[in-house]
Coordinates of C-alpha atoms in Angstrom, one line a residue:
X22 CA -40.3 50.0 45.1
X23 CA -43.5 48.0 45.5
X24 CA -47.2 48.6 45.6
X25 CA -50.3 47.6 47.6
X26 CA -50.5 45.3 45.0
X27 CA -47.5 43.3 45.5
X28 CA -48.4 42.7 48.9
X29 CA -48.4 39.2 50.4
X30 CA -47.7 37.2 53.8
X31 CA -43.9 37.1 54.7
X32 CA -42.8 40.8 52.3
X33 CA -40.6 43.1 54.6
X34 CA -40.6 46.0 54.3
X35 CA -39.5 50.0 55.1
X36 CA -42.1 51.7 56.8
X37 CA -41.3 54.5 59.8
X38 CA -37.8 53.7 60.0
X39 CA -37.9 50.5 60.5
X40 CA -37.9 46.8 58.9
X41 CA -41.7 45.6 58.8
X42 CA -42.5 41.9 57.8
X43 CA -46.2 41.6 56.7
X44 CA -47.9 38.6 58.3
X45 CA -51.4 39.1 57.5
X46 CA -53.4 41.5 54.8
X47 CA -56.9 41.5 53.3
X48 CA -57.4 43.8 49.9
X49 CA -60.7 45.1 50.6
X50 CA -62.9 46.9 47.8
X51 CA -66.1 49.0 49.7
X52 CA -68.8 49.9 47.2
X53 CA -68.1 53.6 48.1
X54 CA -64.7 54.8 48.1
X55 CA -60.9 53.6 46.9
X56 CA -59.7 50.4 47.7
X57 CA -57.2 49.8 50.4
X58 CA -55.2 47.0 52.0
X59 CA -55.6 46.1 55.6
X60 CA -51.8 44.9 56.9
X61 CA -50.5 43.0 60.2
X62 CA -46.9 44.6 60.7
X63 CA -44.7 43.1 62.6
X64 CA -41.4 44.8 63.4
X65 CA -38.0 42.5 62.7
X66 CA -36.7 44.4 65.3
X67 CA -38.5 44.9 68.5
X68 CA -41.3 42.1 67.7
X69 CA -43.6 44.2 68.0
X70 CA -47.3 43.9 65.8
X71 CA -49.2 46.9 64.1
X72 CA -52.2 47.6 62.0
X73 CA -51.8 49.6 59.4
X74 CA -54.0 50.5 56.6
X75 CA -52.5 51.3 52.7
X76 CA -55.0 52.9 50.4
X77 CA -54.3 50.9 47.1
X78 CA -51.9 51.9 44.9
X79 CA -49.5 53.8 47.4
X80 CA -45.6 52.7 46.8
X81 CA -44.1 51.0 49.2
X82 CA -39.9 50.6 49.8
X83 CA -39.5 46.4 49.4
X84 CA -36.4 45.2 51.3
X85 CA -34.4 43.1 49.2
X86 CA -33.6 39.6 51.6
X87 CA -32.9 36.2 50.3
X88 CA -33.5 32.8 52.6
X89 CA -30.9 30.5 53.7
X90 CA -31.4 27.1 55.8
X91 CA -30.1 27.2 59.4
X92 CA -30.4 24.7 62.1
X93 CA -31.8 25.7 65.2
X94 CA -28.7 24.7 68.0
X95 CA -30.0 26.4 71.4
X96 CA -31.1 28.9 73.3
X97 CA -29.2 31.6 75.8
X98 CA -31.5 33.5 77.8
X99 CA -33.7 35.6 75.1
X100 CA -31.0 35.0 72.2
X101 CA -31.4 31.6 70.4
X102 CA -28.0 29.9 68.1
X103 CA -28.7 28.7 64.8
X104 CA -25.8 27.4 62.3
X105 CA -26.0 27.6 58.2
X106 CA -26.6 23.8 56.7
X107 CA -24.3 25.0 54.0
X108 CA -21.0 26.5 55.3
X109 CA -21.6 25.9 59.1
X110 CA -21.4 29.6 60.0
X111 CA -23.0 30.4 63.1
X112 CA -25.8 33.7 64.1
X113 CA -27.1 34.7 67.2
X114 CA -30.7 36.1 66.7
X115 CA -33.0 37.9 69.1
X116 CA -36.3 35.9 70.8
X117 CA -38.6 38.9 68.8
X118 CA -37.1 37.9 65.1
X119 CA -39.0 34.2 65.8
X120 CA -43.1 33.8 65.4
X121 CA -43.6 31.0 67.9
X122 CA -40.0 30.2 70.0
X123 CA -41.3 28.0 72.5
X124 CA -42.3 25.7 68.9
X125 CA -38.4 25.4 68.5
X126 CA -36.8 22.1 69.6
X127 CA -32.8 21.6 69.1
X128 CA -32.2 20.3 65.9
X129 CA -35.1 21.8 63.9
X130 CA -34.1 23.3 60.2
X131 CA -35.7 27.0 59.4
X132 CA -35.7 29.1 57.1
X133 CA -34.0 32.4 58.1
X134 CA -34.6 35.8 56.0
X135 CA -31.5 38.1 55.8
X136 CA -31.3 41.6 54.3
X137 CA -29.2 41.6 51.3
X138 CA -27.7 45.1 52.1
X139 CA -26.3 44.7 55.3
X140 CA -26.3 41.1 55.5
X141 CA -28.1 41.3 58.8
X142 CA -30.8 38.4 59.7
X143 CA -34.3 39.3 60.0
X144 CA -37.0 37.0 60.9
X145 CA -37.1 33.2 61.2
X146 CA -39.6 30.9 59.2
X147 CA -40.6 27.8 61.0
X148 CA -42.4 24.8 59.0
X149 CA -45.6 24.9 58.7
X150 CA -46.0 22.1 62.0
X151 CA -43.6 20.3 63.7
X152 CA -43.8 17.0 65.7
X153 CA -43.0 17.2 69.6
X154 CA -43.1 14.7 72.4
X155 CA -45.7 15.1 75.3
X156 CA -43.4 15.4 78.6
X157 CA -46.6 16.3 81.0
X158 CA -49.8 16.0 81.1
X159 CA -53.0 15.2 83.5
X160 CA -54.7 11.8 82.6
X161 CA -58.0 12.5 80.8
X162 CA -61.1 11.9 83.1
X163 CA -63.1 9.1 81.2
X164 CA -66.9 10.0 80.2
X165 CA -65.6 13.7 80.1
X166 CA -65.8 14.2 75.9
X167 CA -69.4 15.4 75.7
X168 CA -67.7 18.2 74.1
X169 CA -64.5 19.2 72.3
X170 CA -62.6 18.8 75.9
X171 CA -59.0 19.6 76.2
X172 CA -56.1 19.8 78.7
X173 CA -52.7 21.6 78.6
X174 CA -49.9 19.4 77.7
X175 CA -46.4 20.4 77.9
X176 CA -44.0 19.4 75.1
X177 CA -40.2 18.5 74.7
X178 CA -39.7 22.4 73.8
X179 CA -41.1 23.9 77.0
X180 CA -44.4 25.0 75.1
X181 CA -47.6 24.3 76.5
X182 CA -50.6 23.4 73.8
X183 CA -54.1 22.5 74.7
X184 CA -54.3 18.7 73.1
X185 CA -57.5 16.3 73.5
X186 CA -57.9 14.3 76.4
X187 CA -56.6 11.1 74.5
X188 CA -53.5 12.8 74.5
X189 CA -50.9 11.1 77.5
X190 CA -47.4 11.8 78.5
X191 CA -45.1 10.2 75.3
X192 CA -47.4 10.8 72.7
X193 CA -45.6 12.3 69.9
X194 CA -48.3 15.5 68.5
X195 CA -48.3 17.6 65.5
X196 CA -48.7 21.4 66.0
X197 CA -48.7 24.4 63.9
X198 CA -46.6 26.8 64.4
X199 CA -48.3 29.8 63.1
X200 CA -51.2 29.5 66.2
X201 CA -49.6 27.3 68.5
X202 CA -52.7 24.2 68.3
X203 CA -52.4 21.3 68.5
X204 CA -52.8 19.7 65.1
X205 CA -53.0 15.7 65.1
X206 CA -51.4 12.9 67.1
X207 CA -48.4 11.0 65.2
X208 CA -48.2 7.3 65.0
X209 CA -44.8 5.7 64.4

């Protein structure tokens, strides 16, 4: 069992019959009343994202999962292949179990959470930002940067991410996975 206290970005947990992974909380303290934690839920099952509200101190049932490496091989309608780095066992998981899948390129190592009881995967953790190839893109329209102007961009992945109008078709970009933004360009 865990408490409000233990709470932090990425904990999955047992709440309504079903496997919650907390992706964003804020303890908040009012000068009248108990303090409570304000949670993002999102469900390892359907994908689905709730607020939810714990007054502090209530218990919560913690679900015991350990991370292993898997490479990202490729996708089958809405269920994406990924293989174990270590023993080169393959898993099948759902599009709802990842954060950001149009982020995923073939090849890409993540970090996969799997419930120790049942030995059943969870979520996926993608790095932080990960570097993809512009494959379209307008040209940008020179003397139009009086402010923070961008276009869509489509990358190697299928994504599309608003980049700067700099940005042309071959440009390798950095982009964070949690949002989906474009981060940086990257020189090689």
């Amino acid at each position: 069992m865990a408490s409000t206290s233990d709470i932090r970005n990425g904990l999955c947990i047992k709440y309504n019959h079903d496997i919650f992974k907390i992706i964003e909380f804020l303890h908040v303290k009012p000068g009248k009343g108990p303090a409570f934690v304000r949670t993002k839920l999102k469900s390892v099952s359907t994908g689905k994202v709730i607020d939810n509200t714990f007054s502090a101190g209530h218990k919560l049932e913690d679900v015991r999962v350990e991370t292993h490496r898997f490479q990202y091989l490729y996708p089958e309608g809405d269920i994406f292949h990924f293989m174990n780095t270590e023993d080169y066992t393959q898993i099948t998981l759902n599009e709802a179990a990842i954060d950001n899948p149009g982020l995923l390129k073939e090849g890409e190592v993540v970090t996969v959470l799997i419930n120790t009881e049942d030995d059943m995967p969870l979520s996926v953790d993608m790095p932080a930002t990960v570097v993809l190839e512009v494959t379209a893109t307008e040209p940008g329209v020179k003397g139009n940067t009086a402010t923070n102007a961008t276009k869509p961009a489509t990358v190697e992945s299928g994504a599309i991410v608003n980049v700067p109008l700099f940005i042309n078709e071959g440009d390798k970009i950095k982009v964070e996975t949690t949002k989906g933004t474009y981060k940086e360009r990257v020189k090689e």
